[in-house]
Amino acid sequence: MSETVGPQDFSATALRTADPRIADLIGRETTRRRTTLQLVASESIASPAVRAALGSDLGDKYAEGYPGARYHGGCDVVDEVEELAVERARDLFGADYANVQPISGSVAGHAVYAAFAQPGDPVLALRLMHGGHQTHGSRANISGRWFSPIAYGLRRDDERIDYDHLRETALVHRPGIIVAGSSSYSRHIDWAALRSIADDVEAVLWCDAANLAGLVAGGAAPSPVPYADVVTVSTQKVFWGPRGGAILARAEHAAVLQKAVYPFLQGGPAMNSIAAKAITFAEASTPEFAGYAQDAVDNAQDLSVALAERGFRTVSGGTDTHLALIDVTSSGLTGRAAAAALAEAGIVVDKAVLPFDTASVADGSAIRVGLAVLTAQGFGTEDMTQIGDWIATALHDASARAEVREQIGQRCGS
Ligand SMILES: *Cc1c(COP(=O)(O)O)cnc(C)c1O
């Protein structure tokens, strides 16, 4: 995938003539991405084929409805595109049903609420502070405003999901939906345990696999598909895909999910993005992708070890995925200050909170790192010690950050 890191040649296209300011900004972003280390856990790199599809004529086509049942003329070609994307999604994940129209992972999640819950219904999800997502019942999101969130959490001692507490909470509140899947929980999830809890309370089990789906596709994480009623996916995280969402589900849920996406939540689907998703699913079924998915996990584990050796523990003592939550307390910096310090040194991460953080949510005591981008760029085991060094140096020594940035620029070939 390293060849995909090359700059997109926007300068030579109509864009530079039509809108030099935007062309310049895109050029600056390309330079920023090429000269600094991208460790934002939700990012990856779209493949050249995906980028070509995104810029194609398909983006101009209106196709409200579904293949064979559209509200617009001229849909024969895009019908085939969507059928192919659906078929590839089903094959890749071994799912009965797939919907490739959701504009993003969040919208795919909203479709789950639309299909399986009524306003006010209890929904059981991982506490936001413990790695849950806004779309799992935050008051700032429609999910927390229109439904009644109930939270499960992590155990204090090992910082892993407390399945016993989850079961007890489910039995008390009888949620209509149980959600699992996280933006920062880096451990494998026990899908069989969740299935049994969901069965006991007759809840729909929803796996929000926004972060996880690429690893599952590549065989680097256990699949929730055999256990969950419904699985939602983001195609831009870990995958080499476009910004977009998809839904996988058991056959019995197909009809309600179709209606939930269109017309309940969306209008015309982005057909260029659907073509790009079809490409993404095909690319994700290759041995090359499987190797990358495993490498991303290996790199995250190696970086976690390198950082532990330098005094920065990983939450739960390690990771099973491409991401890790790193406690930066030993640097004397908050998570927010640590992320800013690393940015100065050319290392781009997100600030984060620890599961039982005593700092404010705005500051936090952690950073979250993800290894999808670096892995796609060809960084490997031997680089993780170096990156661990750079991170530790930048966090401990403000005067060394410029030098670290210089070294990173050289390593990135600038
Ligand atoms: C990123 C993420 C989402 C949202 O995905 P988008 O594609 O950005 O809308 C939903 N749930 C989880 C757990 C995520 O990490």
Short mmCIF file of C-alpha atoms and ligand atoms in Angstrom, two decimals:
data_model
loop_
_atom_site.label_atom_id
_atom_site.label_comp_id
_atom_site.label_asym_id
_atom_site.label_seq_id
_atom_site.Cartn_x
_atom_site.Cartn_y
_atom_site.Cartn_z
CA MET A 1 0.00 0.00 0.00
CA SER A 2 2.96 2.37 0.37
CA GLU A 3 2.54 3.54 -3.21
CA THR A 4 -0.85 4.99 -2.27
CA VAL A 5 0.76 7.55 -0.02
CA GLY A 6 1.89 9.55 -3.02
CA PRO A 7 0.41 12.99 -3.49
CA GLN A 8 -2.74 13.16 -5.54
CA ASP A 9 -1.95 15.25 -8.57
CA PHE A 10 -4.47 17.99 -7.97
CA SER A 11 -2.18 20.72 -9.29
CA ALA A 12 -2.41 19.51 -12.84
CA THR A 13 -6.18 19.23 -12.84
CA ALA A 14 -9.02 21.64 -13.28
CA LEU A 15 -9.02 22.23 -9.56
CA ARG A 16 -5.90 24.36 -9.56
CA THR A 17 -7.28 26.61 -12.27
CA ALA A 18 -10.80 26.76 -10.90
CA ASP A 19 -9.96 27.18 -7.22
CA PRO A 20 -6.32 27.76 -6.39
CA ARG A 21 -7.05 28.41 -2.72
CA ILE A 22 -8.65 25.02 -2.18
CA ALA A 23 -5.99 23.40 -4.38
CA ASP A 24 -3.32 24.93 -2.12
CA LEU A 25 -5.07 23.77 1.03
CA ILE A 26 -5.31 20.23 -0.31
CA GLY A 27 -1.62 20.41 -1.18
CA ARG A 28 -0.82 21.55 2.35
CA GLU A 29 -2.82 18.70 3.85
CA THR A 30 -0.98 16.23 1.61
CA THR A 31 2.33 17.67 2.82
CA ARG A 32 1.18 17.55 6.45
CA ARG A 33 0.22 13.90 6.10
CA ARG A 34 3.49 13.07 4.34
CA THR A 35 5.83 14.76 6.80
CA THR A 36 4.29 13.80 10.15
CA LEU A 37 3.26 10.50 11.74
CA GLN A 38 -0.49 9.82 11.60
CA LEU A 39 -1.55 7.92 14.70
CA VAL A 40 -5.21 8.95 14.81
CA ALA A 41 -6.85 5.59 15.42
CA SER A 42 -9.88 6.14 13.21
CA GLU A 43 -7.86 7.02 10.11
CA SER A 44 -6.40 4.93 7.32
CA ILE A 45 -5.42 5.54 3.70
CA ALA A 46 -7.85 5.17 0.82
CA SER A 47 -6.47 3.08 -2.03
CA PRO A 48 -5.87 4.57 -5.50
CA ALA A 49 -8.81 2.60 -6.93
CA VAL A 50 -11.10 3.92 -4.19
CA ARG A 51 -9.98 7.48 -4.89
CA ALA A 52 -10.65 7.01 -8.61
CA ALA A 53 -14.18 5.73 -7.94
CA LEU A 54 -14.89 8.64 -5.60
CA GLY A 55 -14.04 11.14 -8.31
CA SER A 56 -16.07 9.35 -10.99
CA ASP A 57 -19.33 10.17 -12.79
CA LEU A 58 -21.20 7.93 -10.36
CA GLY A 59 -21.22 10.85 -7.92
CA ASP A 60 -23.61 12.71 -10.19
CA LYS A 61 -26.24 9.97 -10.39
CA TYR A 62 -29.47 10.14 -8.44
CA ALA A 63 -30.70 6.74 -7.30
CA GLU A 64 -33.17 7.03 -4.42
CA GLY A 65 -34.50 3.63 -3.52
CA TYR A 66 -32.78 0.28 -3.96
CA PRO A 67 -31.64 -1.75 -6.99
CA GLY A 68 -34.65 -2.63 -9.13
CA ALA A 69 -36.87 -0.18 -7.24
CA ARG A 70 -35.58 3.35 -7.84
CA TYR A 71 -37.39 6.65 -8.10
CA HIS A 72 -35.20 7.89 -10.97
CA GLY A 73 -34.50 6.91 -14.56
CA GLY A 74 -31.16 5.71 -15.83
CA CYS A 75 -30.29 3.54 -12.86
CA ASP A 76 -29.36 0.30 -14.67
CA VAL A 77 -25.65 0.82 -14.22
CA VAL A 78 -25.74 2.01 -10.62
CA ASP A 79 -28.09 -0.86 -9.77
CA GLU A 80 -25.32 -3.24 -10.79
CA VAL A 81 -22.77 -1.25 -8.80
CA GLU A 82 -24.87 -1.44 -5.64
CA GLU A 83 -25.68 -5.14 -6.13
CA LEU A 84 -21.97 -5.85 -6.44
CA ALA A 85 -21.16 -3.85 -3.30
CA VAL A 86 -23.89 -5.69 -1.35
CA GLU A 87 -22.75 -9.10 -2.61
CA ARG A 88 -19.12 -8.37 -1.72
CA ALA A 89 -20.02 -7.10 1.75
CA ARG A 90 -22.06 -10.23 2.44
CA ASP A 91 -19.30 -12.51 1.16
CA LEU A 92 -16.55 -10.72 3.04
CA PHE A 93 -18.30 -10.94 6.40
CA GLY A 94 -20.42 -14.04 5.84
CA ALA A 95 -23.58 -12.03 6.54
CA ASP A 96 -27.11 -12.78 5.32
CA TYR A 97 -27.91 -9.15 4.61
CA ALA A 98 -25.94 -6.01 3.80
CA ASN A 99 -26.91 -2.39 3.23
CA VAL A 100 -24.19 -0.23 1.70
CA GLN A 101 -26.10 3.06 1.53
CA PRO A 102 -25.38 4.64 4.95
CA ILE A 103 -23.38 7.81 4.43
CA SER A 104 -21.29 7.06 7.54
CA GLY A 105 -20.91 4.67 10.43
CA SER A 106 -22.95 7.00 12.63
CA VAL A 107 -25.86 6.98 10.21
CA ALA A 108 -25.63 3.19 10.03
CA GLY A 109 -26.00 3.24 13.83
CA HIS A 110 -28.98 5.58 13.70
CA ALA A 111 -30.60 3.09 11.33
CA VAL A 112 -30.26 0.44 14.05
CA TYR A 113 -32.17 2.66 16.48
CA ALA A 114 -34.76 3.43 13.80
CA ALA A 115 -35.23 -0.27 13.09
CA PHE A 116 -35.29 -1.66 16.63
CA ALA A 117 -36.22 1.06 19.15
CA GLN A 118 -38.98 3.50 19.91
CA PRO A 119 -38.28 6.89 21.49
CA GLY A 120 -37.69 6.45 25.21
CA ASP A 121 -36.62 2.80 25.00
CA PRO A 122 -33.70 1.75 27.17
CA VAL A 123 -30.46 1.07 25.30
CA LEU A 124 -27.54 -0.58 27.08
CA ALA A 125 -24.07 0.55 25.97
CA LEU A 126 -20.50 0.99 27.16
CA ARG A 127 -20.03 4.12 29.27
CA LEU A 128 -18.57 7.00 27.23
CA MET A 129 -15.68 7.46 29.68
CA HIS A 130 -14.84 3.78 29.33
CA GLY A 131 -14.58 3.90 25.56
CA GLY A 132 -18.18 4.14 24.42
CA HIS A 133 -19.19 6.32 21.49
CA GLN A 134 -21.33 9.47 21.24
CA THR A 135 -23.82 7.50 19.16
CA HIS A 136 -24.31 5.02 22.02
CA GLY A 137 -26.38 7.31 24.23
CA SER A 138 -24.50 10.56 24.76
CA ARG A 139 -26.88 13.42 25.58
CA ALA A 140 -25.09 15.43 22.89
CA ASN A 141 -26.24 12.91 20.28
CA ILE A 142 -29.70 11.95 19.05
CA SER A 143 -29.14 8.53 20.66
CA GLY A 144 -29.03 10.00 24.16
CA ARG A 145 -31.77 12.55 23.53
CA TRP A 146 -34.34 10.19 22.07
CA PHE A 147 -33.56 6.96 23.88
CA SER A 148 -32.80 6.12 27.51
CA PRO A 149 -29.14 5.20 27.82
CA ILE A 150 -28.03 2.72 30.44
CA ALA A 151 -24.32 2.08 30.81
CA TYR A 152 -22.11 -0.87 31.50
CA GLY A 153 -18.45 -0.38 32.23
CA LEU A 154 -14.99 -1.79 32.65
CA ARG A 155 -13.64 -3.49 35.76
CA ARG A 156 -11.34 -1.25 37.74
CA ASP A 157 -8.68 -3.91 38.28
CA ASP A 158 -8.05 -5.11 34.73
CA GLU A 159 -9.85 -2.40 32.72
CA ARG A 160 -11.79 -4.97 30.72
CA ILE A 161 -15.53 -5.23 30.13
CA ASP A 162 -17.35 -6.36 33.26
CA TYR A 163 -19.63 -8.99 31.71
CA ASP A 164 -21.20 -9.91 35.06
CA HIS A 165 -22.25 -6.34 35.69
CA LEU A 166 -23.43 -6.08 32.11
CA ARG A 167 -25.69 -9.10 32.60
CA GLU A 168 -27.08 -7.80 35.91
CA THR A 169 -27.76 -4.38 34.39
CA ALA A 170 -29.48 -5.96 31.39
CA LEU A 171 -31.69 -8.08 33.66
CA VAL A 172 -32.74 -5.04 35.68
CA HIS A 173 -33.42 -2.64 32.79
CA ARG A 174 -34.47 -5.06 30.00
CA PRO A 175 -32.98 -2.92 27.19
CA GLY A 176 -34.35 -3.33 23.67
CA ILE A 177 -30.84 -2.99 22.27
CA ILE A 178 -27.45 -3.95 23.68
CA VAL A 179 -24.54 -2.21 21.98
CA ALA A 180 -20.92 -3.29 21.95
CA GLY A 181 -18.03 -1.86 19.97
CA SER A 182 -15.85 1.05 20.88
CA SER A 183 -13.50 3.80 19.75
CA SER A 184 -10.83 3.09 22.33
CA TYR A 185 -11.46 -0.30 23.96
CA SER A 186 -8.59 -2.31 22.52
CA ARG A 187 -9.42 -5.81 23.77
CA HIS A 188 -11.29 -8.56 21.98
CA ILE A 189 -14.96 -8.60 22.89
CA ASP A 190 -16.60 -11.84 24.04
CA TRP A 191 -19.36 -12.01 21.45
CA ALA A 192 -20.69 -15.34 22.71
CA ALA A 193 -21.16 -13.88 26.20
CA LEU A 194 -22.98 -10.88 24.79
CA ARG A 195 -25.21 -13.12 22.66
CA SER A 196 -26.21 -15.12 25.69
CA ILE A 197 -27.03 -11.97 27.68
CA ALA A 198 -29.03 -10.54 24.77
CA ASP A 199 -30.95 -13.82 24.50
CA ASP A 200 -31.71 -13.82 28.22
CA VAL A 201 -33.37 -10.40 28.04
CA GLU A 202 -34.62 -10.70 24.45
CA ALA A 203 -32.60 -7.70 23.29
CA VAL A 204 -31.23 -6.99 19.85
CA LEU A 205 -27.44 -7.34 19.94
CA TRP A 206 -25.81 -4.57 17.93
CA CYS A 207 -22.09 -4.64 17.26
CA ASP A 208 -20.82 -1.20 16.33
CA ALA A 209 -17.78 -2.41 14.39
CA ALA A 210 -16.77 1.04 13.11
CA ASN A 211 -13.20 0.44 14.23
CA LEU A 212 -13.26 -3.32 14.28
CA ALA A 213 -14.67 -4.23 10.87
CA GLY A 214 -11.40 -3.92 8.95
CA LEU A 215 -9.64 -6.20 11.41
CA VAL A 216 -12.50 -8.69 11.23
CA ALA A 217 -12.39 -8.62 7.43
CA GLY A 218 -8.66 -9.25 7.54
CA GLY A 219 -9.04 -12.14 9.98
CA ALA A 220 -7.19 -10.27 12.74
CA ALA A 221 -10.11 -10.08 15.21
CA PRO A 222 -12.97 -12.46 16.09
CA SER A 223 -16.05 -11.81 13.98
CA PRO A 224 -19.22 -10.56 15.68
CA VAL A 225 -21.27 -11.50 12.62
CA PRO A 226 -22.27 -15.02 13.79
CA TYR A 227 -23.44 -13.62 17.15
CA ALA A 228 -24.86 -10.14 16.58
CA ASP A 229 -28.28 -9.34 15.15
CA VAL A 230 -26.79 -6.36 13.40
CA VAL A 231 -23.29 -5.06 12.78
CA THR A 232 -22.46 -1.53 11.64
CA VAL A 233 -19.29 -0.66 9.80
CA SER A 234 -17.29 2.43 8.81
CA THR A 235 -15.36 1.90 5.58
CA GLN A 236 -12.71 4.58 6.24
CA LYS A 237 -11.28 3.10 9.45
CA VAL A 238 -8.63 0.36 9.11
CA PHE A 239 -10.05 -0.44 5.64
CA TRP A 240 -8.51 1.29 2.59
CA GLY A 241 -11.92 2.66 1.80
CA PRO A 242 -13.99 5.81 1.35
CA ARG A 243 -15.69 7.72 4.16
CA GLY A 244 -18.89 5.74 4.52
CA GLY A 245 -20.96 3.21 6.40
CA ALA A 246 -22.53 -0.19 5.91
CA ILE A 247 -24.87 -2.49 7.81
CA LEU A 248 -24.72 -6.28 8.08
CA ALA A 249 -27.50 -8.29 9.64
CA ARG A 250 -29.38 -11.52 9.96
CA ALA A 251 -31.88 -12.12 7.17
CA GLU A 252 -34.87 -11.66 9.50
CA HIS A 253 -33.93 -7.99 10.01
CA ALA A 254 -33.50 -7.10 6.34
CA ALA A 255 -36.88 -5.45 5.77
CA VAL A 256 -36.80 -3.07 8.75
CA LEU A 257 -33.20 -2.07 8.09
CA GLN A 258 -33.87 -1.33 4.41
CA LYS A 259 -36.64 1.09 5.39
CA ALA A 260 -34.62 2.59 8.23
CA VAL A 261 -31.82 3.71 5.91
CA TYR A 262 -34.06 4.86 3.06
CA PRO A 263 -36.41 6.67 3.28
CA PHE A 264 -36.36 7.10 7.08
CA LEU A 265 -32.85 8.58 7.39
CA GLN A 266 -31.44 9.31 3.96
CA GLY A 267 -32.31 10.48 0.48
CA GLY A 268 -30.30 9.55 -2.59
CA PRO A 269 -27.29 7.36 -1.83
CA ALA A 270 -23.76 8.43 -2.81
CA MET A 271 -23.24 6.04 -5.70
CA ASN A 272 -19.58 6.99 -6.13
CA SER A 273 -18.98 6.04 -2.53
CA ILE A 274 -20.94 2.80 -2.96
CA ALA A 275 -18.66 1.87 -5.88
CA ALA A 276 -15.69 2.73 -3.67
CA LYS A 277 -17.12 0.49 -0.92
CA ALA A 278 -17.41 -2.37 -3.44
CA ILE A 279 -13.72 -1.90 -4.24
CA THR A 280 -12.90 -1.71 -0.53
CA PHE A 281 -14.63 -5.01 0.22
CA ALA A 282 -12.82 -6.71 -2.68
CA GLU A 283 -9.47 -5.30 -1.52
CA ALA A 284 -10.20 -6.41 2.03
CA SER A 285 -10.66 -10.02 0.90
CA THR A 286 -7.08 -10.28 -0.41
CA PRO A 287 -4.12 -11.93 1.37
CA GLU A 288 -2.34 -8.57 1.18
CA PHE A 289 -5.07 -6.99 3.28
CA ALA A 290 -5.03 -9.86 5.78
CA GLY A 291 -1.29 -9.32 6.17
CA TYR A 292 -1.82 -5.61 6.72
CA ALA A 293 -4.57 -6.17 9.31
CA GLN A 294 -2.34 -8.53 11.31
CA ASP A 295 0.62 -6.15 10.95
CA ALA A 296 -1.50 -3.27 12.28
CA VAL A 297 -2.25 -5.33 15.42
CA ASP A 298 1.39 -6.42 15.75
CA ASN A 299 2.56 -2.83 15.40
CA ALA A 300 0.12 -1.62 18.05
CA GLN A 301 1.34 -4.35 20.40
CA ASP A 302 4.98 -3.53 19.71
CA LEU A 303 4.43 0.18 20.24
CA SER A 304 2.54 -0.57 23.45
CA VAL A 305 5.52 -2.61 24.72
CA ALA A 306 8.02 0.07 23.64
CA LEU A 307 6.03 2.73 25.51
CA ALA A 308 5.66 0.56 28.62
CA GLU A 309 9.46 0.20 28.67
CA ARG A 310 9.63 3.99 28.69
CA GLY A 311 7.20 4.42 31.59
CA PHE A 312 3.89 4.76 29.74
CA ARG A 313 1.47 1.95 30.46
CA THR A 314 -1.25 0.87 28.05
CA VAL A 315 -4.73 0.69 29.55
CA SER A 316 -5.57 -2.98 30.34
CA GLY A 317 -1.88 -3.80 30.00
CA GLY A 318 -1.84 -4.16 26.22
CA THR A 319 -3.96 -4.40 23.11
CA ASP A 320 -5.57 -6.99 20.83
CA THR A 321 -6.32 -4.49 18.06
CA HIS A 322 -4.75 -1.75 15.94
CA LEU A 323 -5.23 0.84 18.68
CA ALA A 324 -4.01 1.47 22.20
CA LEU A 325 -4.92 3.83 25.00
CA ILE A 326 -1.73 5.14 26.62
CA ASP A 327 -1.59 6.56 30.15
CA VAL A 328 0.67 9.66 30.00
CA THR A 329 0.53 10.47 33.73
CA SER A 330 4.25 9.74 34.20
CA SER A 331 5.14 12.66 31.90
CA GLY A 332 3.40 15.10 34.22
CA LEU A 333 1.29 16.23 31.27
CA THR A 334 -2.46 15.90 30.80
CA GLY A 335 -3.68 13.98 27.78
CA ARG A 336 -4.52 17.24 26.10
CA ALA A 337 -1.06 18.72 26.76
CA ALA A 338 0.59 15.47 25.68
CA ALA A 339 -1.26 15.48 22.35
CA ALA A 340 -0.17 19.10 21.81
CA ALA A 341 3.43 18.27 22.70
CA LEU A 342 3.45 15.35 20.28
CA ALA A 343 1.93 17.52 17.54
CA GLU A 344 4.89 19.89 17.93
CA ALA A 345 7.15 16.90 17.39
CA GLY A 346 5.27 15.79 14.27
CA ILE A 347 3.35 12.95 15.92
CA VAL A 348 -0.40 13.25 15.45
CA VAL A 349 -2.55 11.54 18.12
CA ASP A 350 -5.84 12.12 19.94
CA LYS A 351 -6.09 13.11 23.57
CA ALA A 352 -8.19 10.66 25.57
CA VAL A 353 -9.48 9.83 29.03
CA LEU A 354 -8.56 6.83 31.14
CA PRO A 355 -11.48 4.60 32.14
CA PHE A 356 -11.23 5.80 35.74
CA ASP A 357 -9.63 9.16 35.04
CA THR A 358 -9.39 11.75 37.80
CA ALA A 359 -8.61 14.56 35.35
CA SER A 360 -11.41 16.47 33.63
CA VAL A 361 -12.84 15.05 30.41
CA ALA A 362 -11.44 18.07 28.54
CA ASP A 363 -7.90 17.31 29.74
CA GLY A 364 -7.83 13.56 30.27
CA SER A 365 -4.71 11.63 31.26
CA ALA A 366 -4.27 9.56 28.12
CA ILE A 367 -3.59 9.58 24.43
CA ARG A 368 -5.07 7.18 21.92
CA VAL A 369 -2.86 5.82 19.18
CA GLY A 370 -3.83 3.75 16.15
CA LEU A 371 -1.48 2.01 13.75
CA ALA A 372 -3.55 1.63 10.56
CA VAL A 373 -1.97 4.52 8.64
CA LEU A 374 1.63 3.75 9.56
CA THR A 375 1.11 0.08 8.79
CA ALA A 376 -0.31 0.92 5.36
CA GLN A 377 2.77 3.11 4.83
CA GLY A 378 5.02 0.14 5.50
CA PHE A 379 6.18 0.88 9.05
CA GLY A 380 6.99 -2.35 10.88
CA THR A 381 8.21 -3.86 14.13
CA GLU A 382 11.64 -2.28 14.01
CA ASP A 383 10.10 1.18 13.62
CA MET A 384 7.95 0.84 16.73
CA THR A 385 10.91 1.07 19.10
CA GLN A 386 11.99 4.23 17.32
CA ILE A 387 8.49 5.71 17.50
CA GLY A 388 8.28 4.77 21.19
CA ASP A 389 11.53 6.69 21.66
CA TRP A 390 10.26 9.71 19.78
CA ILE A 391 7.03 9.77 21.79
CA ALA A 392 8.84 9.44 25.14
CA THR A 393 11.42 12.08 24.20
CA ALA A 394 8.79 14.54 23.01
CA LEU A 395 6.69 14.05 26.15
CA HIS A 396 9.61 14.42 28.57
CA ASP A 397 11.65 17.14 26.90
CA ALA A 398 10.09 20.21 25.28
CA SER A 399 13.44 21.33 23.90
CA ALA A 400 13.83 18.07 21.95
CA ARG A 401 10.56 18.32 20.03
CA ALA A 402 11.95 20.26 17.06
CA GLU A 403 14.71 17.69 16.64
CA VAL A 404 12.20 14.81 16.80
CA ARG A 405 10.13 16.54 14.16
CA GLU A 406 13.19 16.87 11.95
CA GLN A 407 14.01 13.17 12.32
CA ILE A 408 10.42 12.20 11.55
CA GLY A 409 10.44 14.40 8.45
CA GLN A 410 13.56 12.55 7.29
CA ARG A 411 12.11 9.14 8.06
CA CYS A 412 9.00 10.03 6.08
CA GLY A 413 11.19 10.94 3.12
CA SER A 414 10.45 14.63 3.00
C1 LIG B 1 -15.97 6.21 14.40
C2 LIG B 1 -17.05 5.54 15.13
C3 LIG B 1 -18.38 5.73 14.75
C4 LIG B 1 -18.81 6.73 13.73
O1 LIG B 1 -18.34 6.49 12.48
P1 LIG B 1 -18.44 7.58 11.34
O2 LIG B 1 -18.19 6.77 10.12
O3 LIG B 1 -17.38 8.60 11.63
O4 LIG B 1 -19.80 8.18 11.37
C5 LIG B 1 -19.35 5.01 15.43
N1 LIG B 1 -19.03 4.17 16.42
C6 LIG B 1 -17.76 3.97 16.81
C7 LIG B 1 -17.49 3.02 17.93
C8 LIG B 1 -16.72 4.65 16.19
O5 LIG B 1 -15.48 4.46 16.59
#
